[in-house]
CSV table of C-alpha atoms in Angstrom, one decimal:
chain,number,residue,atom,x,y,z
X,1,UNK,CA,20.2,-8.7,8.8
X,2,UNK,CA,22.5,-6.4,10.8
X,3,UNK,CA,25.5,-7.3,13.0
X,4,UNK,CA,28.0,-5.4,15.1
X,5,UNK,CA,31.1,-4.3,13.2
X,6,UNK,CA,33.7,-7.0,13.2
X,7,UNK,CA,31.1,-9.7,14.1
X,8,UNK,CA,32.4,-12.8,12.2
X,9,UNK,CA,29.2,-14.7,13.0
X,10,UNK,CA,27.1,-11.9,11.5
X,11,UNK,CA,29.2,-12.0,8.3
X,12,UNK,CA,28.9,-15.8,8.1
X,13,UNK,CA,25.1,-15.5,8.4
X,14,UNK,CA,24.9,-12.9,5.7
X,15,UNK,CA,27.0,-15.2,3.4
X,16,UNK,CA,25.0,-18.3,4.2
X,17,UNK,CA,21.7,-16.5,3.4
X,18,UNK,CA,22.9,-15.2,0.1
X,19,UNK,CA,22.5,-16.7,-3.4
X,20,UNK,CA,25.1,-14.5,-5.0
X,21,UNK,CA,28.3,-12.9,-3.8
X,22,UNK,CA,29.5,-9.6,-5.4
X,23,UNK,CA,33.2,-8.9,-4.8
X,24,UNK,CA,35.0,-5.7,-5.0
X,25,UNK,CA,38.4,-6.4,-6.7
X,26,UNK,CA,41.3,-4.4,-5.2
X,27,UNK,CA,41.3,-5.3,-1.6
X,28,UNK,CA,38.9,-8.2,-1.1
X,29,UNK,CA,40.4,-10.3,-3.9
X,30,UNK,CA,43.9,-8.9,-4.4
X,31,UNK,CA,46.4,-6.1,-3.8
X,32,UNK,CA,46.3,-4.8,-7.3
X,33,UNK,CA,49.3,-2.4,-7.0
X,34,UNK,CA,51.5,-4.7,-4.9
X,35,UNK,CA,54.3,-4.7,-7.5
X,36,UNK,CA,53.4,-1.5,-9.3
X,37,UNK,CA,52.7,1.1,-6.5
X,38,UNK,CA,49.6,3.3,-7.0
X,39,UNK,CA,51.5,6.5,-6.3
X,40,UNK,CA,53.8,5.7,-9.2
X,41,UNK,CA,50.8,4.9,-11.4
X,42,UNK,CA,49.2,8.3,-10.5
X,43,UNK,CA,52.5,10.1,-11.2
X,44,UNK,CA,52.8,8.6,-14.6
X,45,UNK,CA,49.2,9.4,-15.4
X,46,UNK,CA,49.7,13.0,-14.3
X,47,UNK,CA,52.8,13.4,-16.5
X,48,UNK,CA,51.0,12.0,-19.6
X,49,UNK,CA,47.9,14.1,-19.0
X,50,UNK,CA,49.9,17.3,-18.4
X,51,UNK,CA,51.4,16.8,-21.9
X,52,UNK,CA,47.8,16.2,-23.2
X,53,UNK,CA,46.5,19.6,-22.1
X,54,UNK,CA,44.9,18.7,-18.8
X,55,UNK,CA,44.5,21.5,-16.3
X,56,UNK,CA,47.7,21.4,-14.0
X,57,UNK,CA,45.6,22.4,-11.0
X,58,UNK,CA,43.5,19.2,-11.5
X,59,UNK,CA,46.6,17.1,-11.6
X,60,UNK,CA,48.0,18.6,-8.5
X,61,UNK,CA,44.8,17.9,-6.5
X,62,UNK,CA,45.3,14.1,-6.1
X,63,UNK,CA,48.7,12.6,-7.1
X,64,UNK,CA,48.8,9.4,-5.1
X,65,UNK,CA,45.5,7.7,-6.0
X,66,UNK,CA,45.0,6.9,-9.7
X,67,UNK,CA,41.3,6.4,-9.5
X,68,UNK,CA,40.8,9.6,-7.6
X,69,UNK,CA,42.9,11.4,-10.2
X,70,UNK,CA,40.7,10.0,-13.0
X,71,UNK,CA,37.6,11.3,-11.1
X,72,UNK,CA,39.1,14.7,-10.7
X,73,UNK,CA,39.9,14.9,-14.4
X,74,UNK,CA,36.4,13.8,-15.2
X,75,UNK,CA,34.9,16.5,-12.9
X,76,UNK,CA,36.9,19.2,-14.7
X,77,UNK,CA,36.9,18.0,-18.3
X,78,UNK,CA,33.6,16.2,-18.5
X,79,UNK,CA,33.3,13.3,-20.9
X,80,UNK,CA,35.6,14.8,-23.4
X,81,UNK,CA,38.8,13.5,-25.0
X,82,UNK,CA,41.1,14.4,-22.0
X,83,UNK,CA,38.9,12.2,-19.7
X,84,UNK,CA,38.8,9.4,-22.3
X,85,UNK,CA,42.6,9.5,-22.6
X,86,UNK,CA,43.0,9.4,-18.8
X,87,UNK,CA,40.7,6.3,-18.6
X,88,UNK,CA,42.7,4.5,-21.3
X,89,UNK,CA,46.0,5.3,-19.6
X,90,UNK,CA,44.7,4.0,-16.3
X,91,UNK,CA,43.3,0.8,-17.9
X,92,UNK,CA,46.7,0.1,-19.4
X,93,UNK,CA,48.4,0.7,-16.0
X,94,UNK,CA,46.0,-1.6,-14.2
X,95,UNK,CA,46.4,-4.3,-16.7
X,96,UNK,CA,50.2,-4.2,-16.1
X,97,UNK,CA,49.7,-4.1,-12.4
X,98,UNK,CA,47.5,-7.2,-12.5
X,99,UNK,CA,50.5,-9.2,-13.7
X,100,UNK,CA,52.1,-8.7,-10.3
X,101,UNK,CA,49.0,-8.4,-8.1
X,102,UNK,CA,49.1,-10.4,-4.9
X,103,UNK,CA,46.0,-12.4,-4.0
X,104,UNK,CA,44.3,-11.5,-0.7
X,105,UNK,CA,44.8,-14.3,1.8
X,106,UNK,CA,42.0,-17.0,1.4
X,107,UNK,CA,40.4,-15.1,-1.6
X,108,UNK,CA,41.1,-17.6,-4.3
X,109,UNK,CA,40.1,-20.5,-2.0
X,110,UNK,CA,36.9,-18.6,-1.2
X,111,UNK,CA,36.0,-18.2,-4.9
X,112,UNK,CA,36.5,-21.9,-5.4
X,113,UNK,CA,34.5,-22.9,-2.4
X,114,UNK,CA,31.6,-20.5,-3.3
X,115,UNK,CA,31.5,-22.1,-6.8
X,116,UNK,CA,31.5,-25.6,-5.3
X,117,UNK,CA,28.8,-24.6,-2.8
X,118,UNK,CA,26.4,-23.3,-5.5
X,119,UNK,CA,26.7,-19.5,-4.9
X,120,UNK,CA,26.7,-17.3,-8.0
X,121,UNK,CA,29.5,-14.8,-8.1
X,122,UNK,CA,30.4,-11.5,-9.8
X,123,UNK,CA,33.0,-8.8,-9.5
X,124,UNK,CA,31.8,-5.2,-9.1
X,125,UNK,CA,34.8,-2.9,-9.2
X,126,UNK,CA,36.0,0.6,-10.1
X,127,UNK,CA,39.0,-1.0,-11.7
X,128,UNK,CA,39.1,-2.0,-15.4
X,129,UNK,CA,37.6,-5.4,-16.1
X,130,UNK,CA,40.7,-6.0,-18.2
X,131,UNK,CA,42.8,-6.1,-15.0
X,132,UNK,CA,40.3,-8.4,-13.3
X,133,UNK,CA,40.3,-10.9,-16.2
X,134,UNK,CA,44.1,-10.9,-16.3
X,135,UNK,CA,44.4,-11.5,-12.6
X,136,UNK,CA,41.9,-14.4,-12.6
X,137,UNK,CA,43.5,-16.0,-15.6
X,138,UNK,CA,46.9,-15.9,-13.9
X,139,UNK,CA,45.5,-17.8,-11.0
X,140,UNK,CA,43.3,-20.2,-13.1
X,141,UNK,CA,40.2,-19.1,-11.2
X,142,UNK,CA,37.4,-20.4,-13.4
X,143,UNK,CA,34.6,-20.0,-10.9
X,144,UNK,CA,34.4,-16.3,-11.9
X,145,UNK,CA,33.6,-15.9,-15.6
X,146,UNK,CA,34.1,-12.8,-17.8
X,147,UNK,CA,30.4,-12.1,-18.2
X,148,UNK,CA,30.1,-11.6,-14.5
X,149,UNK,CA,33.0,-9.1,-14.2
X,150,UNK,CA,31.5,-5.6,-14.1
X,151,UNK,CA,34.2,-2.9,-13.9
X,152,UNK,CA,34.9,0.6,-14.9
X,153,UNK,CA,33.2,1.9,-18.1
X,154,UNK,CA,34.3,4.8,-20.2
X,155,UNK,CA,32.1,7.1,-18.0
X,156,UNK,CA,33.8,7.8,-14.7
X,157,UNK,CA,30.6,9.3,-13.4
X,158,UNK,CA,29.4,5.6,-13.0
X,159,UNK,CA,32.1,4.7,-10.6
X,160,UNK,CA,31.0,3.6,-7.1
X,161,UNK,CA,29.4,4.9,-5.0
X,162,UNK,CA,27.1,5.0,-8.1
X,163,UNK,CA,25.6,1.5,-8.0
X,164,UNK,CA,25.9,1.0,-11.8
X,165,UNK,CA,28.2,-2.0,-11.7
X,166,UNK,CA,26.1,-3.7,-8.9
X,167,UNK,CA,23.0,-3.3,-11.0
X,168,UNK,CA,24.8,-4.9,-14.0
X,169,UNK,CA,26.0,-7.7,-11.8
X,170,UNK,CA,22.5,-8.4,-10.4
X,171,UNK,CA,21.2,-8.5,-14.0
X,172,UNK,CA,23.9,-10.7,-15.3
X,173,UNK,CA,23.5,-13.3,-12.5
X,174,UNK,CA,19.7,-13.1,-12.4
X,175,UNK,CA,19.7,-12.2,-8.7
X,176,UNK,CA,17.5,-9.8,-6.8
X,177,UNK,CA,19.3,-7.4,-4.5
X,178,UNK,CA,18.1,-8.9,-1.2
X,179,UNK,CA,19.4,-12.4,-2.3
X,180,UNK,CA,23.0,-11.1,-2.8
X,181,UNK,CA,25.7,-9.9,-0.6
X,182,UNK,CA,28.7,-7.6,-1.4
X,183,UNK,CA,32.2,-7.9,0.0
X,184,UNK,CA,34.0,-4.6,-0.2
X,185,UNK,CA,36.6,-2.6,1.6
X,186,UNK,CA,35.7,1.1,0.9
X,187,UNK,CA,33.0,3.5,1.9
X,188,UNK,CA,32.1,3.7,-1.8
X,189,UNK,CA,31.4,0.0,-1.9
X,190,UNK,CA,29.1,0.2,1.1
X,191,UNK,CA,27.2,3.2,-0.3
X,192,UNK,CA,26.7,1.5,-3.7
X,193,UNK,CA,25.4,-1.6,-2.0
X,194,UNK,CA,23.0,0.4,0.2
X,195,UNK,CA,21.8,2.3,-2.8
X,196,UNK,CA,20.4,-0.9,-4.4
X,197,UNK,CA,19.6,-2.8,-1.1
X,198,UNK,CA,22.4,-5.4,-1.3
X,199,UNK,CA,23.5,-6.6,2.1
X,200,UNK,CA,27.1,-5.7,2.8
X,201,UNK,CA,30.1,-7.3,4.4
X,202,UNK,CA,33.1,-4.9,5.0
X,203,UNK,CA,36.6,-6.2,4.5
X,204,UNK,CA,38.5,-4.1,7.0
X,205,UNK,CA,42.1,-5.2,7.6
X,206,UNK,CA,42.6,-2.5,10.3
X,207,UNK,CA,40.7,-0.3,12.7
X,208,UNK,CA,40.9,2.8,10.4
X,209,UNK,CA,39.2,1.0,7.6
X,210,UNK,CA,36.6,-0.5,9.9
X,211,UNK,CA,35.7,3.0,11.2
X,212,UNK,CA,35.5,4.4,7.7
X,213,UNK,CA,33.0,1.7,6.7
X,214,UNK,CA,31.1,2.1,9.9
X,215,UNK,CA,30.8,5.9,9.3
X,216,UNK,CA,28.8,5.2,6.1
X,217,UNK,CA,26.5,2.6,7.7
X,218,UNK,CA,28.4,-0.7,7.4
X,219,UNK,CA,27.1,-2.9,10.3
X,220,UNK,CA,29.2,-6.0,9.6
X,221,UNK,CA,32.9,-6.3,8.9
X,222,UNK,CA,35.7,-8.8,9.0
X,223,UNK,CA,39.5,-8.6,9.2
X,224,UNK,CA,40.1,-11.8,7.3
X,225,UNK,CA,38.2,-13.9,4.7
X,226,UNK,CA,39.0,-17.1,6.7
X,227,UNK,CA,35.6,-17.2,8.4
X,228,UNK,CA,33.8,-16.7,5.2
X,229,UNK,CA,35.8,-19.5,3.6
X,230,UNK,CA,34.9,-21.8,6.5
X,231,UNK,CA,31.2,-21.0,6.0
X,232,UNK,CA,31.4,-21.7,2.3
X,233,UNK,CA,33.3,-25.0,2.9
X,234,UNK,CA,30.6,-26.1,5.4
X,235,UNK,CA,28.0,-25.9,2.6
X,236,UNK,CA,30.3,-27.8,0.3
X,237,UNK,CA,30.8,-30.5,3.0
X,238,UNK,CA,27.1,-30.7,3.6
X,239,UNK,CA,26.5,-31.5,0.0
X,240,UNK,CA,28.9,-34.4,-0.1
X,241,UNK,CA,27.2,-37.9,-0.2
X,242,UNK,CA,26.9,-39.4,3.2
X,243,UNK,CA,27.6,-36.1,5.1
X,244,UNK,CA,26.2,-36.2,8.5
X,245,UNK,CA,25.5,-33.3,11.0
X,246,UNK,CA,28.4,-30.9,11.3
X,247,UNK,CA,29.8,-31.0,14.7
X,248,UNK,CA,32.9,-28.9,14.4
X,249,UNK,CA,34.1,-25.9,12.4
X,250,UNK,CA,35.9,-26.4,9.1
X,251,UNK,CA,39.4,-24.9,9.1
X,252,UNK,CA,41.3,-23.6,6.2
């Protein structure tokens, strides 16, 4: 199904038709670096890697985005010890950041409503699964379990837009691509979903993000998770004993 960008009804239809929801982590579920700014994380990584013999030109290329920095290191140093060290450093930083990560508005409620409504759920992220687990445990979110959290591996070449984490999520949940939907906020999320045929809902909090998603083929995006939460709650309500026809929207 396709819908015009920003069409909340199109997003609701995609969710209602799905059996499984794949979430990106940083953005749709939380602001991972809310209390530990990404630029500072990247600067610390660069300092540590410079002392470990990483090419200074690589470190100067991207200093404000820790994931982009890791990818630059991997491009230059391959799968050797410098890249492995960079990945371990970033994992430690993300785990610390998860302790102060701010939940995205309506995200935790959406996870709970999807669980109650019978949807399967998984996380498909370029961040470390350690950070995801720490965040979810902080917020006592039991609807997403560890075996369905598919994050960064030791091989940065498998980061999205490579669909590796989505393939793992489909396998772990026993879902075919057409029966899933992914909620993501980056062009890499959209491209990974397209690569395996998973319908995609863009989470675009502003016009710049919406245009970036549209440029790689996203046809459906939302500015807030509230409409998706209402859709999930409608299914939960319809399952309750004695529920009659729904005559009005459910509001969160």
